[in-house]
Amino acid sequence: MGVHSRRDARYRCHRCHTTFTATHGTPLYRLKTDPNIVQLVLTLLTFGCPIPAVVMAFKIDERTLADWVSKAGEHAQRVHEHLVCQGQLHLGQVQADERWCRTQRGVRWLATAVCVSSRLLLWGTLAAERTHALIAGVVHQVHCAAQLQSPVLWATDGYGAWKTQVLRVFRTPRHTGRRGRPALVPWAELHIVQVVKRTSRDRIERRIAFGDLFEALHLIEASQGRSGTVNTAFVERLNATLRTWLPALVRRSRHAGSDGERLERHFFLVLAAYNLIRPHQSLRVQVNGRWVDRTPGMAAGVTDHAWTVAELLRYRIEPFVEAA
């Protein structure tokens, strides 16, 4: 690759002899607005600023903002898949939950899963109804992120689709040497616990749905840093954070999302900011007598530094090229 024009920030590929800009393959490609303004606006929208406030402050049409968020959300989803869903993470305890919100076109359900030890938001899926397909989308992506046959504890609520989909996805073939398709068996270190909250008398039921209770408690202690009980507190705290950063997820709002597709793209932009940009106080570590802030991506080993919104928007994923 060589420089074609320094003034226009254009480059030339020596193999195909085509020129391209520095923003090619990013959400900033072919935008007529100053990239600094776009980055500032997307930063405000990512961390919960209402859209009417951005419209009045920057005099930008709402449809233009929606286009920027859609492009940035698609880009953030590809970046997340490229960094996280590569089968390299030691997850330990995973907590999952689903919630609903109102949009201008009806109710939408959002299912999410978070890694407790690193606070890494692994994936989220939106759908019009709470079905097995909604849960399957999250479980499949968590399976793509996890190391093969690594110990995994799933902590969920009483919705039975989580157990069904986890047992369907987290399986490996058992080869016996016989002819035919090998049988698929669950991972040896797979455990599922459920936390069921009863409305009567405020009773909470904790039960082991699959696996061994002793091993499950050991994974809880290892992921949380101390002994504890079966709970879904971490994913519930995540829900509160998402409602703060993405106002369209609240159940009563004057700025409800227009449709599920735009809401999902905005969610992935928030997901990338949650994992890569903003440090978490609970993840701080002490190095040489000084406290060092870390993001969930740093705690999970996905990156070695806290990103900025500009770095996220300008991050380019190299296309896959098959060897000759």
XYZ file of C-alpha atoms in Angstrom:
324
model
C 0.000 0.000 0.000
C 1.302 3.449 -0.914
C 0.264 7.080 -0.570
C -1.691 8.462 -3.516
C -2.580 11.931 -2.150
C -1.577 13.317 1.232
C -3.922 16.305 0.913
C -6.988 14.104 0.289
C -5.723 11.235 2.509
C -5.971 8.752 -0.347
C -3.925 5.591 -0.702
C -3.142 3.167 -3.520
C -3.015 -0.608 -3.462
C 0.060 -1.871 -5.315
C -1.653 -5.167 -6.115
C -4.924 -4.018 -7.736
C -3.765 -0.408 -8.443
C -6.962 1.119 -7.027
C -7.099 4.144 -4.749
C -9.144 4.507 -1.582
C -9.599 6.961 1.276
C -8.530 6.532 4.881
C -12.172 6.197 5.952
C -12.976 3.404 3.500
C -14.610 0.511 5.348
C -15.693 2.687 8.280
C -18.969 4.504 9.138
C -17.269 7.813 8.212
C -16.916 6.825 4.565
C -18.480 9.351 2.131
C -20.012 11.490 4.870
C -20.220 15.187 3.970
C -20.193 16.331 7.598
C -16.962 17.003 9.445
C -15.824 13.668 10.998
C -15.136 15.420 14.310
C -18.777 16.528 14.478
C -19.952 13.005 13.647
C -17.765 11.511 16.369
C -19.005 14.060 18.922
C -22.659 13.434 18.060
C -22.270 9.643 18.190
C -20.505 9.944 21.544
C -23.464 11.857 22.982
C -25.983 9.392 21.545
C -23.981 6.405 22.792
C -23.965 7.581 26.396
C -27.658 8.418 26.669
C -28.089 11.974 25.371
C -31.687 12.448 24.074
C -32.023 12.801 20.321
C -34.078 16.064 20.502
C -31.235 17.684 22.481
C -28.693 16.700 19.818
C -30.980 17.968 17.052
C -31.373 21.370 18.709
C -27.689 21.700 19.627
C -26.162 20.727 16.265
C -29.065 21.586 13.907
C -28.958 18.124 12.338
C -32.002 16.351 10.936
C -33.223 13.301 12.870
C -33.056 11.165 9.740
C -29.388 12.032 9.377
C -28.772 11.016 12.980
C -30.604 7.746 12.404
C -28.408 7.044 9.373
C -25.232 7.740 11.358
C -26.334 5.481 14.209
C -27.288 2.684 11.795
C -23.907 2.756 10.063
C -22.016 3.007 13.341
C -24.093 0.205 14.875
C -23.428 -2.165 11.980
C -19.736 -1.346 12.195
C -19.701 -1.881 15.988
C -21.363 -5.275 15.548
C -18.686 -6.392 13.077
C -15.934 -5.145 15.377
C -17.451 -7.012 18.325
C -17.700 -10.245 16.339
C -14.109 -9.808 15.144
C -12.700 -9.248 18.640
C -14.922 -11.332 20.906
C -16.642 -14.157 19.003
C -13.471 -16.051 18.065
C -13.524 -18.950 20.530
C -10.692 -17.600 22.692
C -12.398 -16.522 25.946
C -12.404 -18.364 29.240
C -15.866 -17.347 30.377
C -16.375 -19.028 33.741
C -19.751 -17.736 34.913
C -22.209 -16.308 32.360
C -25.385 -14.577 33.480
C -28.220 -14.098 30.998
C -31.567 -12.365 31.117
C -34.250 -10.918 28.878
C -36.281 -7.728 29.159
C -38.932 -5.937 27.143
C -39.385 -2.354 26.029
C -41.920 -0.379 24.046
C -41.256 0.973 20.570
C -43.417 2.912 18.166
C -44.233 -0.387 16.451
C -44.966 -2.520 19.468
C -43.116 -4.377 22.189
C -39.573 -5.655 21.607
C -37.681 -8.209 23.685
C -33.936 -7.941 24.293
C -31.918 -10.933 25.524
C -28.348 -10.384 26.739
C -25.506 -12.395 28.272
C -22.592 -11.056 30.334
C -19.356 -12.655 31.539
C -19.207 -12.077 35.296
C -15.423 -12.144 35.821
C -14.657 -9.491 33.171
C -18.112 -7.795 33.025
C -17.879 -8.296 29.252
C -21.218 -7.951 27.493
C -21.031 -10.954 25.191
C -24.061 -10.509 22.948
C -27.604 -9.219 22.658
C -30.523 -10.080 20.387
C -33.822 -8.263 19.788
C -37.078 -9.828 18.655
C -40.779 -9.048 18.644
C -41.580 -11.963 20.968
C -39.826 -13.890 23.703
C -39.274 -17.175 21.908
C -36.619 -19.872 21.647
C -35.218 -18.123 18.553
C -34.456 -15.020 20.628
C -32.549 -17.064 23.212
C -30.821 -19.207 20.569
C -29.221 -16.150 18.950
C -27.529 -15.166 22.211
C -26.464 -18.683 23.177
C -24.939 -19.313 19.744
C -22.748 -16.196 19.902
C -21.640 -16.992 23.449
C -20.655 -20.441 22.203
C -18.608 -18.790 19.441
C -16.752 -16.716 22.047
C -16.035 -19.524 24.534
C -13.019 -21.797 24.507
C -13.941 -25.338 23.520
C -14.761 -27.542 26.532
C -13.859 -24.773 28.999
C -15.826 -24.657 32.293
C -18.999 -22.590 31.845
C -21.726 -21.840 34.372
C -24.955 -20.354 33.063
C -27.050 -18.416 35.591
C -30.503 -17.495 34.264
C -34.011 -16.846 35.441
C -36.788 -19.410 35.360
C -37.453 -19.123 31.608
C -36.974 -22.679 30.345
C -35.720 -21.674 26.884
C -32.297 -20.837 28.304
C -31.702 -24.377 29.538
C -33.035 -25.902 26.318
C -30.878 -23.785 24.019
C -27.717 -24.057 26.142
C -27.948 -27.851 26.154
C -28.606 -27.833 22.396
C -25.677 -25.555 21.484
C -22.974 -26.452 24.028
C -22.457 -29.981 22.721
C -19.576 -31.847 21.132
C -19.531 -35.107 19.143
C -18.576 -38.263 21.025
C -16.644 -40.541 18.675
C -16.916 -44.241 19.445
C -15.384 -45.686 16.290
C -18.715 -46.953 15.022
C -20.206 -46.105 11.676
C -22.693 -43.278 11.373
C -23.064 -39.847 12.838
C -21.544 -39.538 16.338
C -23.804 -38.635 19.219
C -23.676 -35.070 20.544
C -23.159 -34.794 24.288
C -23.072 -31.680 26.519
C -19.722 -30.269 27.625
C -18.235 -32.040 30.607
C -17.798 -28.740 32.499
C -21.204 -27.261 31.645
C -23.489 -26.211 34.495
C -26.833 -24.390 34.526
C -28.447 -22.756 37.557
C -31.761 -20.922 37.721
C -32.973 -18.122 39.964
C -36.769 -18.020 40.168
C -38.353 -15.050 41.935
C -41.782 -15.719 43.394
C -44.111 -12.764 43.794
C -45.859 -14.320 46.768
C -44.012 -13.624 50.035
C -41.013 -12.320 48.043
C -39.519 -15.799 47.920
C -36.472 -16.574 45.740
C -35.879 -20.144 44.584
C -32.375 -21.193 43.523
C -31.938 -24.532 41.822
C -29.421 -26.474 39.771
C -30.908 -27.251 36.357
C -27.930 -29.146 34.918
C -24.509 -30.177 36.134
C -23.012 -30.352 39.599
C -23.876 -27.895 42.380
C -20.441 -28.093 44.012
C -18.655 -27.248 40.757
C -21.169 -24.473 40.084
C -20.448 -22.862 43.453
C -16.712 -23.160 42.763
C -17.140 -21.292 39.457
C -19.185 -18.618 41.227
C -16.413 -18.088 43.764
C -13.731 -18.022 41.045
C -15.591 -15.532 38.824
C -16.761 -13.181 41.575
C -13.552 -13.279 43.613
C -15.369 -14.412 46.746
C -17.833 -17.046 47.822
C -21.453 -16.254 47.095
C -24.832 -17.677 46.258
C -26.507 -18.331 42.947
C -27.751 -15.002 41.604
C -28.293 -12.901 38.488
C -27.221 -9.606 40.062
C -24.568 -8.768 37.466
C -26.842 -9.015 34.451
C -29.527 -7.033 36.299
C -27.012 -4.248 36.945
C -26.157 -4.401 33.263
C -29.838 -3.920 32.434
C -29.894 -0.724 34.484
C -26.777 0.549 32.696
C -28.255 -0.188 29.279
C -31.447 1.661 30.155
C -29.338 4.673 31.170
C -27.206 4.695 28.021
C -30.036 3.737 25.662
C -33.244 5.520 26.742
C -35.322 3.641 24.158
C -34.987 0.486 26.295
C -37.065 1.888 29.152
C -40.674 0.784 29.319
C -42.107 4.297 29.564
C -40.433 7.027 27.561
C -41.287 9.994 25.373
C -38.494 8.958 23.011
C -39.389 5.355 22.237
C -37.481 3.595 19.475
C -38.958 3.814 15.997
C -38.501 0.126 15.122
C -36.618 -2.959 16.172
C -33.930 -2.793 13.476
C -32.755 0.717 14.380
C -32.937 -0.099 18.065
C -30.733 -3.146 17.549
C -28.088 -1.131 15.687
C -28.078 1.507 18.404
C -27.755 -1.277 20.972
C -24.606 -2.657 19.334
C -23.069 0.813 19.358
C -23.739 0.983 23.101
C -22.413 -2.576 23.485
C -19.082 -1.623 21.896
C -18.809 1.474 24.087
C -19.607 -0.551 27.201
C -16.944 -3.170 26.422
C -14.149 -1.096 24.916
C -14.440 2.590 25.840
C -15.650 3.271 29.369
C -13.608 1.835 32.296
C -15.409 0.092 35.140
C -14.490 0.932 38.709
C -14.940 -2.687 39.836
C -12.282 -3.811 37.328
C -9.468 -1.584 38.636
C -6.175 -3.267 39.462
C -3.218 -1.987 41.444
C 0.093 -1.922 39.553
C 3.253 -0.653 41.266
C 1.217 1.127 43.911
C -1.074 2.887 41.411
C -4.632 2.046 40.446
C -5.094 1.297 36.750
C -8.566 1.593 35.224
C -9.718 -1.195 32.930
C -12.582 -1.749 30.543
C -14.345 -5.130 30.222
C -12.446 -5.672 26.981
C -9.141 -5.172 28.806
C -10.191 -7.492 31.643
C -11.142 -10.190 29.132
C -7.895 -9.833 27.187
C -9.608 -8.585 24.036
C -7.628 -5.318 23.988
C -4.766 -3.778 25.933
C -6.065 -0.202 26.297
C -9.258 1.808 26.629
C -10.577 2.866 23.233
C -12.091 6.167 22.167
C -15.165 6.657 20.006
C -12.912 7.886 17.198
C -10.812 4.722 17.416
C -13.939 2.562 17.320
C -15.349 4.340 14.273
C -12.042 4.227 12.404
C -11.200 0.621 13.252
C -10.891 -1.362 10.042
C -11.386 -5.111 9.862
C -9.025 -6.663 7.374
C -10.906 -8.699 4.738
C -10.270 -12.420 4.736
C -8.112 -13.522 1.816
C -7.662 -17.206 1.067
C -4.112 -18.394 0.546
C -3.182 -19.201 -3.050
